[in-house]
């Protein structure tokens, strides 16, 4: 099949590649419709690696996807040909200790699309387990279906935060994941969520949502803004979603005593972590790696109309323009949040 292939760092091509399409008894075959361009896809393109995951061989990119079922395995009863679906891109070993504990996202043997050496889905068809394939509600478009994957990260963060109704949240970083985290925190019960960034354009997009308060770091510190909004008490939950090592400087000045810090962004270099600052406030620290047991809930929330992700889609490209889409994504334009690729019209 024709696919968008990352040949090596800085080199993409649209070419034919052999990919397995055998449909097992519990699998479904899907015709891809929409695939989002994720920051990890772009990072593999620009850096050739993320941590210990290194691109040592050509790899098909793409893992935020929605499409239509065209074939089902003999034992599949929950889906049928013609169903519009989105797919959870990580396939765990359901007999593993991690899966039995309900934390299959950290299963060492998980197979995750577009994570070396596993191919992604920027290609016309894919085969996927029915257990990790979810039918889209009639009111959810393919474009929104392809947004479930990044929103699930936000949902995982909100779940790890253990938000109580009325909490004040604070998110460092107004990129795609940061905005998703803010929306999930609001849906999870926060009365308001402050979100900080240096990009006026991204803050303007985030600020369109009721309940989100944008904070321009070129004009004031996040600590000052949070103090103003909380009578100097601090945020109940702080989410670090920028991945910047600098974000950890003074991070415990943002959170209230006994509050929570949820780590979502992945720094590429070591960070300075203020252990005394954390201990003095007894801050609870949580970490987020992808998501588990939450994909269907993220989809349900979008389907309910309580979360509208459509304003975050800032560019759409045809499949034949995939390389241009990645070149644009690599520029990290301040007006861009989420770019998507249409596999079919």
mmCIF file of C-alpha atoms in Angstrom:
data_model
loop_
_atom_site.group_PDB
_atom_site.id
_atom_site.type_symbol
_atom_site.label_atom_id
_atom_site.label_comp_id
_atom_site.label_asym_id
_atom_site.label_seq_id
_atom_site.Cartn_x
_atom_site.Cartn_y
_atom_site.Cartn_z
ATOM 1 C CA UNK A 1 0.000 0.000 0.000
ATOM 2 C CA UNK A 2 0.976 3.610 -0.433
ATOM 3 C CA UNK A 3 1.970 5.229 2.850
ATOM 4 C CA UNK A 4 3.759 8.188 4.389
ATOM 5 C CA UNK A 5 7.092 6.691 5.414
ATOM 6 C CA UNK A 6 9.726 8.236 7.648
ATOM 7 C CA UNK A 7 12.817 6.844 5.947
ATOM 8 C CA UNK A 8 15.188 8.389 8.476
ATOM 9 C CA UNK A 9 15.534 11.656 10.384
ATOM 10 C CA UNK A 10 14.478 14.613 8.182
ATOM 11 C CA UNK A 11 13.449 12.370 5.261
ATOM 12 C CA UNK A 12 9.822 11.540 4.398
ATOM 13 C CA UNK A 13 8.434 9.835 1.335
ATOM 14 C CA UNK A 14 5.064 8.776 -0.040
ATOM 15 C CA UNK A 15 5.650 5.330 -1.441
ATOM 16 C CA UNK A 16 4.480 1.727 -1.623
ATOM 17 C CA UNK A 17 5.236 -0.454 1.391
ATOM 18 C CA UNK A 18 4.200 -3.956 2.427
ATOM 19 C CA UNK A 19 1.982 -3.887 5.522
ATOM 20 C CA UNK A 20 0.082 -6.809 7.076
ATOM 21 C CA UNK A 21 -3.658 -6.788 6.348
ATOM 22 C CA UNK A 22 -4.704 -10.256 7.450
ATOM 23 C CA UNK A 23 -7.915 -10.016 9.488
ATOM 24 C CA UNK A 24 -7.870 -12.303 12.521
ATOM 25 C CA UNK A 25 -11.032 -13.610 14.210
ATOM 26 C CA UNK A 26 -11.134 -10.724 16.714
ATOM 27 C CA UNK A 27 -9.895 -8.006 14.339
ATOM 28 C CA UNK A 28 -11.490 -5.461 12.049
ATOM 29 C CA UNK A 29 -10.155 -3.976 8.830
ATOM 30 C CA UNK A 30 -10.563 -0.215 8.581
ATOM 31 C CA UNK A 31 -10.408 2.206 5.674
ATOM 32 C CA UNK A 32 -8.688 5.267 7.124
ATOM 33 C CA UNK A 33 -10.448 8.596 6.648
ATOM 34 C CA UNK A 34 -8.680 11.149 8.880
ATOM 35 C CA UNK A 35 -5.296 10.991 10.623
ATOM 36 C CA UNK A 36 -3.977 13.723 12.909
ATOM 37 C CA UNK A 37 -0.389 14.941 12.931
ATOM 38 C CA UNK A 38 0.867 14.410 16.491
ATOM 39 C CA UNK A 39 3.806 16.076 18.163
ATOM 40 C CA UNK A 40 5.476 12.692 18.567
ATOM 41 C CA UNK A 41 5.197 12.049 14.816
ATOM 42 C CA UNK A 42 6.865 15.387 14.169
ATOM 43 C CA UNK A 43 9.535 14.704 16.804
ATOM 44 C CA UNK A 44 10.489 11.437 15.119
ATOM 45 C CA UNK A 45 10.700 13.359 11.834
ATOM 46 C CA UNK A 46 12.871 16.160 13.212
ATOM 47 C CA UNK A 47 14.947 14.260 15.794
ATOM 48 C CA UNK A 48 14.786 10.604 14.734
ATOM 49 C CA UNK A 49 14.066 9.459 18.261
ATOM 50 C CA UNK A 50 12.123 10.034 21.459
ATOM 51 C CA UNK A 51 14.091 8.810 24.459
ATOM 52 C CA UNK A 52 14.952 5.163 23.916
ATOM 53 C CA UNK A 53 12.602 4.840 20.927
ATOM 54 C CA UNK A 54 14.876 5.292 17.921
ATOM 55 C CA UNK A 55 13.981 5.211 14.223
ATOM 56 C CA UNK A 56 16.440 2.608 12.932
ATOM 57 C CA UNK A 57 14.364 1.515 9.930
ATOM 58 C CA UNK A 58 11.700 3.068 7.688
ATOM 59 C CA UNK A 59 8.450 3.588 9.642
ATOM 60 C CA UNK A 60 4.941 4.623 8.628
ATOM 61 C CA UNK A 61 3.798 7.594 10.716
ATOM 62 C CA UNK A 62 0.407 8.449 12.212
ATOM 63 C CA UNK A 63 -1.588 7.223 15.222
ATOM 64 C CA UNK A 64 -4.501 9.654 15.719
ATOM 65 C CA UNK A 65 -7.059 8.104 13.426
ATOM 66 C CA UNK A 66 -10.660 7.530 12.423
ATOM 67 C CA UNK A 67 -12.174 5.592 9.534
ATOM 68 C CA UNK A 68 -14.767 3.084 8.390
ATOM 69 C CA UNK A 69 -14.908 -0.649 9.076
ATOM 70 C CA UNK A 70 -14.785 -2.614 5.814
ATOM 71 C CA UNK A 71 -14.345 -6.154 7.170
ATOM 72 C CA UNK A 72 -14.789 -7.919 10.517
ATOM 73 C CA UNK A 73 -13.294 -11.097 11.949
ATOM 74 C CA UNK A 74 -15.379 -14.205 12.538
ATOM 75 C CA UNK A 75 -15.699 -13.605 16.298
ATOM 76 C CA UNK A 76 -16.453 -9.879 16.153
ATOM 77 C CA UNK A 77 -20.017 -9.050 17.217
ATOM 78 C CA UNK A 78 -19.691 -5.413 18.347
ATOM 79 C CA UNK A 79 -18.880 -3.894 14.966
ATOM 80 C CA UNK A 80 -19.918 -4.378 11.351
ATOM 81 C CA UNK A 81 -18.851 -3.212 7.913
ATOM 82 C CA UNK A 82 -19.877 0.396 7.393
ATOM 83 C CA UNK A 83 -19.441 1.466 11.012
ATOM 84 C CA UNK A 84 -17.602 4.756 11.481
ATOM 85 C CA UNK A 85 -14.924 4.269 14.131
ATOM 86 C CA UNK A 86 -11.879 5.635 15.905
ATOM 87 C CA UNK A 87 -9.074 3.439 17.130
ATOM 88 C CA UNK A 88 -7.031 3.338 20.311
ATOM 89 C CA UNK A 89 -3.501 3.028 18.894
ATOM 90 C CA UNK A 90 -1.901 0.992 21.679
ATOM 91 C CA UNK A 91 -2.395 -2.777 21.747
ATOM 92 C CA UNK A 92 -1.348 -4.306 25.084
ATOM 93 C CA UNK A 93 -0.825 -7.906 26.050
ATOM 94 C CA UNK A 94 -4.092 -8.480 27.917
ATOM 95 C CA UNK A 95 -2.491 -11.319 29.910
ATOM 96 C CA UNK A 96 0.371 -9.139 31.176
ATOM 97 C CA UNK A 97 0.727 -8.104 34.798
ATOM 98 C CA UNK A 98 0.255 -4.438 33.807
ATOM 99 C CA UNK A 99 -3.013 -5.216 32.038
ATOM 100 C CA UNK A 100 -4.291 -7.242 34.972
ATOM 101 C CA UNK A 101 -3.576 -4.242 37.192
ATOM 102 C CA UNK A 102 -5.575 -2.022 34.840
ATOM 103 C CA UNK A 103 -2.523 -0.016 33.750
ATOM 104 C CA UNK A 104 -1.988 -1.473 30.299
ATOM 105 C CA UNK A 105 -0.637 1.879 29.081
ATOM 106 C CA UNK A 106 2.625 1.080 30.878
ATOM 107 C CA UNK A 107 2.751 -2.519 29.683
ATOM 108 C CA UNK A 108 6.373 -2.934 28.462
ATOM 109 C CA UNK A 109 5.146 -5.125 25.608
ATOM 110 C CA UNK A 110 2.476 -2.717 24.325
ATOM 111 C CA UNK A 111 2.408 -2.309 20.542
ATOM 112 C CA UNK A 112 1.740 1.359 19.742
ATOM 113 C CA UNK A 113 1.266 2.775 16.265
ATOM 114 C CA UNK A 114 4.120 4.916 14.911
ATOM 115 C CA UNK A 115 6.454 4.070 17.776
ATOM 116 C CA UNK A 116 9.631 2.360 16.509
ATOM 117 C CA UNK A 117 9.611 -0.286 15.200
ATOM 118 C CA UNK A 118 5.770 -0.359 14.878
ATOM 119 C CA UNK A 119 4.205 1.156 11.752
ATOM 120 C CA UNK A 120 1.507 3.812 12.000
ATOM 121 C CA UNK A 121 -1.613 4.369 9.912
ATOM 122 C CA UNK A 122 -0.920 7.098 7.378
ATOM 123 C CA UNK A 123 -1.955 4.582 4.745
ATOM 124 C CA UNK A 124 -5.322 3.625 3.184
ATOM 125 C CA UNK A 125 -6.114 0.550 5.324
ATOM 126 C CA UNK A 126 -5.204 -0.986 8.664
ATOM 127 C CA UNK A 127 -6.184 -4.023 10.725
ATOM 128 C CA UNK A 128 -6.865 -3.512 14.422
ATOM 129 C CA UNK A 129 -8.347 -5.453 17.347
ATOM 130 C CA UNK A 130 -12.086 -4.853 17.660
ATOM 131 C CA UNK A 131 -11.591 -4.485 21.430
ATOM 132 C CA UNK A 132 -9.690 -1.254 20.839
ATOM 133 C CA UNK A 133 -11.931 0.069 18.065
ATOM 134 C CA UNK A 134 -14.827 2.363 19.023
ATOM 135 C CA UNK A 135 -17.948 3.250 17.059
ATOM 136 C CA UNK A 136 -18.404 6.975 16.524
ATOM 137 C CA UNK A 137 -21.736 8.510 17.569
ATOM 138 C CA UNK A 138 -23.689 9.875 14.618
ATOM 139 C CA UNK A 139 -22.965 13.462 15.679
ATOM 140 C CA UNK A 140 -19.177 12.964 15.852
ATOM 141 C CA UNK A 141 -17.287 13.585 12.610
ATOM 142 C CA UNK A 142 -14.229 11.706 11.399
ATOM 143 C CA UNK A 143 -12.168 14.817 12.199
ATOM 144 C CA UNK A 144 -13.395 14.770 15.794
ATOM 145 C CA UNK A 145 -12.893 11.005 15.934
ATOM 146 C CA UNK A 146 -9.232 11.522 15.096
ATOM 147 C CA UNK A 147 -9.036 13.989 18.016
ATOM 148 C CA UNK A 148 -10.104 11.394 20.593
ATOM 149 C CA UNK A 149 -6.526 10.141 20.916
ATOM 150 C CA UNK A 150 -4.952 13.411 22.126
ATOM 151 C CA UNK A 151 -8.056 14.217 24.187
ATOM 152 C CA UNK A 152 -7.665 10.859 25.924
ATOM 153 C CA UNK A 153 -4.290 12.084 27.184
ATOM 154 C CA UNK A 154 -6.061 15.084 28.717
ATOM 155 C CA UNK A 155 -8.688 12.794 30.210
ATOM 156 C CA UNK A 156 -5.973 10.582 31.716
ATOM 157 C CA UNK A 157 -4.369 13.662 33.265
ATOM 158 C CA UNK A 158 -7.674 14.836 34.742
ATOM 159 C CA UNK A 159 -8.348 11.358 36.120
ATOM 160 C CA UNK A 160 -4.886 11.136 37.691
ATOM 161 C CA UNK A 161 -5.412 14.566 39.255
ATOM 162 C CA UNK A 162 -8.416 13.339 41.264
ATOM 163 C CA UNK A 163 -10.208 16.629 40.721
ATOM 164 C CA UNK A 164 -12.858 17.603 43.263
ATOM 165 C CA UNK A 165 -15.843 19.695 42.092
ATOM 166 C CA UNK A 166 -14.934 23.372 42.253
ATOM 167 C CA UNK A 167 -11.176 22.920 42.134
ATOM 168 C CA UNK A 168 -9.039 25.549 40.430
ATOM 169 C CA UNK A 169 -6.727 24.055 37.814
ATOM 170 C CA UNK A 170 -3.603 25.484 36.206
ATOM 171 C CA UNK A 171 -1.965 24.216 33.019
ATOM 172 C CA UNK A 172 1.566 25.080 31.952
ATOM 173 C CA UNK A 173 1.680 25.122 28.153
ATOM 174 C CA UNK A 174 -1.090 25.972 25.662
ATOM 175 C CA UNK A 175 -0.116 23.509 22.971
ATOM 176 C CA UNK A 176 -2.538 20.850 21.719
ATOM 177 C CA UNK A 177 -2.125 18.635 24.789
ATOM 178 C CA UNK A 178 -2.203 21.567 27.190
ATOM 179 C CA UNK A 179 -5.532 22.766 25.807
ATOM 180 C CA UNK A 180 -6.875 19.193 25.857
ATOM 181 C CA UNK A 181 -5.828 18.897 29.515
ATOM 182 C CA UNK A 182 -7.569 22.178 30.357
ATOM 183 C CA UNK A 183 -10.796 21.056 28.673
ATOM 184 C CA UNK A 184 -10.671 17.675 30.415
ATOM 185 C CA UNK A 185 -10.043 19.375 33.767
ATOM 186 C CA UNK A 186 -13.127 21.548 33.269
ATOM 187 C CA UNK A 187 -15.180 18.508 32.293
ATOM 188 C CA UNK A 188 -13.817 16.732 35.369
ATOM 189 C CA UNK A 189 -15.137 19.361 37.753
ATOM 190 C CA UNK A 190 -12.751 22.309 37.845
ATOM 191 C CA UNK A 191 -14.533 25.635 38.300
ATOM 192 C CA UNK A 192 -11.898 27.355 36.174
ATOM 193 C CA UNK A 193 -8.543 26.548 34.622
ATOM 194 C CA UNK A 194 -5.702 28.984 34.059
ATOM 195 C CA UNK A 195 -3.393 28.177 31.152
ATOM 196 C CA UNK A 196 -0.022 29.813 30.504
ATOM 197 C CA UNK A 197 2.168 30.225 27.454
ATOM 198 C CA UNK A 198 4.412 32.698 25.642
ATOM 199 C CA UNK A 199 2.347 32.392 22.445
ATOM 200 C CA UNK A 200 -0.385 35.010 22.200
ATOM 201 C CA UNK A 201 -1.935 33.092 19.313
ATOM 202 C CA UNK A 202 -2.312 29.826 21.224
ATOM 203 C CA UNK A 203 -3.599 31.639 24.289
ATOM 204 C CA UNK A 204 -6.204 33.356 22.149
ATOM 205 C CA UNK A 205 -7.430 29.967 20.921
ATOM 206 C CA UNK A 206 -7.513 28.533 24.447
ATOM 207 C CA UNK A 207 -9.276 31.609 25.774
ATOM 208 C CA UNK A 208 -12.246 31.069 23.445
ATOM 209 C CA UNK A 209 -13.475 28.365 25.801
ATOM 210 C CA UNK A 210 -15.626 29.328 28.764
ATOM 211 C CA UNK A 211 -13.829 28.592 32.025
ATOM 212 C CA UNK A 212 -10.296 28.811 30.593
ATOM 213 C CA UNK A 213 -8.269 31.864 31.663
ATOM 214 C CA UNK A 214 -5.243 32.514 29.414
ATOM 215 C CA UNK A 215 -2.089 33.875 31.040
ATOM 216 C CA UNK A 216 0.479 35.601 28.821
ATOM 217 C CA UNK A 217 3.907 34.886 30.305
ATOM 218 C CA UNK A 218 5.394 37.836 28.425
ATOM 219 C CA UNK A 219 3.297 40.100 30.658
ATOM 220 C CA UNK A 220 3.113 38.387 34.061
ATOM 221 C CA UNK A 221 4.307 35.290 35.851
ATOM 222 C CA UNK A 222 2.041 32.298 36.193
ATOM 223 C CA UNK A 223 2.505 32.432 39.958
ATOM 224 C CA UNK A 224 1.170 36.007 40.052
ATOM 225 C CA UNK A 225 -1.852 35.127 37.941
ATOM 226 C CA UNK A 226 -2.683 32.088 40.053
ATOM 227 C CA UNK A 227 -2.271 34.108 43.257
ATOM 228 C CA UNK A 228 -4.694 36.705 41.904
ATOM 229 C CA UNK A 229 -7.304 34.083 41.017
ATOM 230 C CA UNK A 230 -6.998 32.114 44.278
ATOM 231 C CA UNK A 231 -6.481 34.813 46.919
ATOM 232 C CA UNK A 232 -2.806 33.768 47.100
ATOM 233 C CA UNK A 233 -3.729 30.195 48.090
ATOM 234 C CA UNK A 234 -2.523 28.445 44.934
ATOM 235 C CA UNK A 235 -4.099 26.131 42.391
ATOM 236 C CA UNK A 236 -5.611 22.885 43.617
ATOM 237 C CA UNK A 237 -4.115 21.024 40.659
ATOM 238 C CA UNK A 238 -1.206 22.086 38.445
ATOM 239 C CA UNK A 239 -0.623 20.261 35.155
ATOM 240 C CA UNK A 240 2.796 20.540 33.504
ATOM 241 C CA UNK A 241 2.049 20.099 29.792
ATOM 242 C CA UNK A 242 4.813 22.079 28.100
ATOM 243 C CA UNK A 243 7.641 19.562 28.342
ATOM 244 C CA UNK A 244 10.007 22.446 29.054
ATOM 245 C CA UNK A 245 12.689 21.908 31.686
ATOM 246 C CA UNK A 246 12.375 25.604 32.601
ATOM 247 C CA UNK A 247 8.773 25.017 33.697
ATOM 248 C CA UNK A 248 10.046 23.267 36.813
ATOM 249 C CA UNK A 249 11.674 26.426 38.153
ATOM 250 C CA UNK A 250 9.362 27.571 40.943
ATOM 251 C CA UNK A 251 6.652 25.082 39.994
ATOM 252 C CA UNK A 252 5.702 24.458 43.610
ATOM 253 C CA UNK A 253 4.917 28.169 44.021
ATOM 254 C CA UNK A 254 1.882 27.502 41.801
ATOM 255 C CA UNK A 255 0.209 24.737 43.787
ATOM 256 C CA UNK A 256 -1.629 25.098 47.090
ATOM 257 C CA UNK A 257 -0.551 23.237 50.235
ATOM 258 C CA UNK A 258 -1.745 19.652 49.904
ATOM 259 C CA UNK A 259 -2.475 20.149 46.202
ATOM 260 C CA UNK A 260 -1.410 18.038 43.249
ATOM 261 C CA UNK A 261 1.146 18.333 40.472
ATOM 262 C CA UNK A 262 0.427 16.229 37.376
ATOM 263 C CA UNK A 263 3.317 15.713 34.958
ATOM 264 C CA UNK A 264 2.165 15.363 31.344
ATOM 265 C CA UNK A 265 4.868 16.926 29.162
ATOM 266 C CA UNK A 266 8.057 14.995 28.400
ATOM 267 C CA UNK A 267 11.234 17.087 28.817
ATOM 268 C CA UNK A 268 14.064 16.161 26.470
ATOM 269 C CA UNK A 269 16.688 17.072 29.065
ATOM 270 C CA UNK A 270 17.002 16.546 32.838
ATOM 271 C CA UNK A 271 15.084 18.947 35.056
ATOM 272 C CA UNK A 272 15.843 20.576 38.397
ATOM 273 C CA UNK A 273 13.253 19.251 40.825
ATOM 274 C CA UNK A 274 12.685 21.146 44.075
ATOM 275 C CA UNK A 275 12.182 18.261 46.508
ATOM 276 C CA UNK A 276 12.066 20.492 49.625
ATOM 277 C CA UNK A 277 9.456 22.673 47.905
ATOM 278 C CA UNK A 278 7.295 19.616 47.252
ATOM 279 C CA UNK A 279 7.712 18.204 50.747
ATOM 280 C CA UNK A 280 7.029 21.511 52.528
ATOM 281 C CA UNK A 281 3.547 21.595 50.937
ATOM 282 C CA UNK A 282 2.986 17.820 50.880
ATOM 283 C CA UNK A 283 2.251 18.094 47.189
ATOM 284 C CA UNK A 284 0.927 14.909 45.618
ATOM 285 C CA UNK A 285 2.798 14.170 42.390
ATOM 286 C CA UNK A 286 1.195 12.177 39.583
ATOM 287 C CA UNK A 287 2.522 11.172 36.174
ATOM 288 C CA UNK A 288 0.761 10.525 32.869
ATOM 289 C CA UNK A 289 1.859 8.164 30.114
ATOM 290 C CA UNK A 290 -0.733 7.950 27.335
ATOM 291 C CA UNK A 291 -3.994 6.550 28.811
ATOM 292 C CA UNK A 292 -5.746 3.401 29.944
ATOM 293 C CA UNK A 293 -9.425 2.457 30.193
ATOM 294 C CA UNK A 294 -10.449 5.958 29.166
ATOM 295 C CA UNK A 295 -10.728 6.064 25.359
ATOM 296 C CA UNK A 296 -14.438 5.268 25.257
ATOM 297 C CA UNK A 297 -15.111 7.841 27.987
ATOM 298 C CA UNK A 298 -13.252 10.525 26.027
ATOM 299 C CA UNK A 299 -15.350 9.689 22.973
ATOM 300 C CA UNK A 300 -18.555 9.764 25.026
ATOM 301 C CA UNK A 301 -17.721 13.214 26.364
ATOM 302 C CA UNK A 302 -17.137 14.547 22.859
ATOM 303 C CA UNK A 303 -20.361 12.921 21.670
ATOM 304 C CA UNK A 304 -22.309 14.538 24.507
ATOM 305 C CA UNK A 305 -21.448 17.971 23.163
ATOM 306 C CA UNK A 306 -19.841 19.037 26.433
ATOM 307 C CA UNK A 307 -16.419 19.244 24.791
ATOM 308 C CA UNK A 308 -16.016 20.828 21.346
ATOM 309 C CA UNK A 309 -12.656 20.072 19.787
ATOM 310 C CA UNK A 310 -13.454 21.376 16.303
ATOM 311 C CA UNK A 311 -11.936 24.835 16.939
ATOM 312 C CA UNK A 312 -8.577 23.178 17.562
ATOM 313 C CA UNK A 313 -8.324 21.796 14.012
ATOM 314 C CA UNK A 314 -6.348 24.540 12.289
ATOM 315 C CA UNK A 315 -5.318 22.879 9.024
ATOM 316 C CA UNK A 316 -6.360 19.969 6.795
ATOM 317 C CA UNK A 317 -4.292 18.336 4.048
ATOM 318 C CA UNK A 318 -4.975 15.687 1.421
ATOM 319 C CA UNK A 319 -3.013 12.440 1.754
ATOM 320 C CA UNK A 320 -0.898 13.365 -1.259
ATOM 321 C CA UNK A 321 0.093 16.542 0.606
ATOM 322 C CA UNK A 322 1.234 14.671 3.728
ATOM 323 C CA UNK A 323 4.858 15.737 3.442
ATOM 324 C CA UNK A 324 3.781 19.389 3.249
ATOM 325 C CA UNK A 325 1.650 18.860 6.351
ATOM 326 C CA UNK A 326 4.665 17.574 8.282
ATOM 327 C CA UNK A 327 6.889 20.352 7.020
ATOM 328 C CA UNK A 328 4.320 22.851 8.293
ATOM 329 C CA UNK A 329 4.004 21.040 11.615
ATOM 330 C CA UNK A 330 7.784 21.084 12.044
ATOM 331 C CA UNK A 331 7.704 24.888 11.799
ATOM 332 C CA UNK A 332 5.508 24.981 14.934
ATOM 333 C CA UNK A 333 3.552 27.994 13.732
ATOM 334 C CA UNK A 334 1.989 29.805 16.690
ATOM 335 C CA UNK A 335 -1.426 29.817 15.011
ATOM 336 C CA UNK A 336 -1.453 26.023 14.590
ATOM 337 C CA UNK A 337 -2.934 23.633 17.139
ATOM 338 C CA UNK A 338 -3.875 20.460 15.272
ATOM 339 C CA UNK A 339 -3.188 19.563 11.641
ATOM 340 C CA UNK A 340 -4.995 16.627 10.060
ATOM 341 C CA UNK A 341 -4.582 14.548 6.909
ATOM 342 C CA UNK A 342 -7.568 13.308 4.904
ATOM 343 C CA UNK A 343 -6.960 9.828 3.556
ATOM 344 C CA UNK A 344 -10.139 10.020 1.463
ATOM 345 C CA UNK A 345 -12.465 12.833 0.388
#
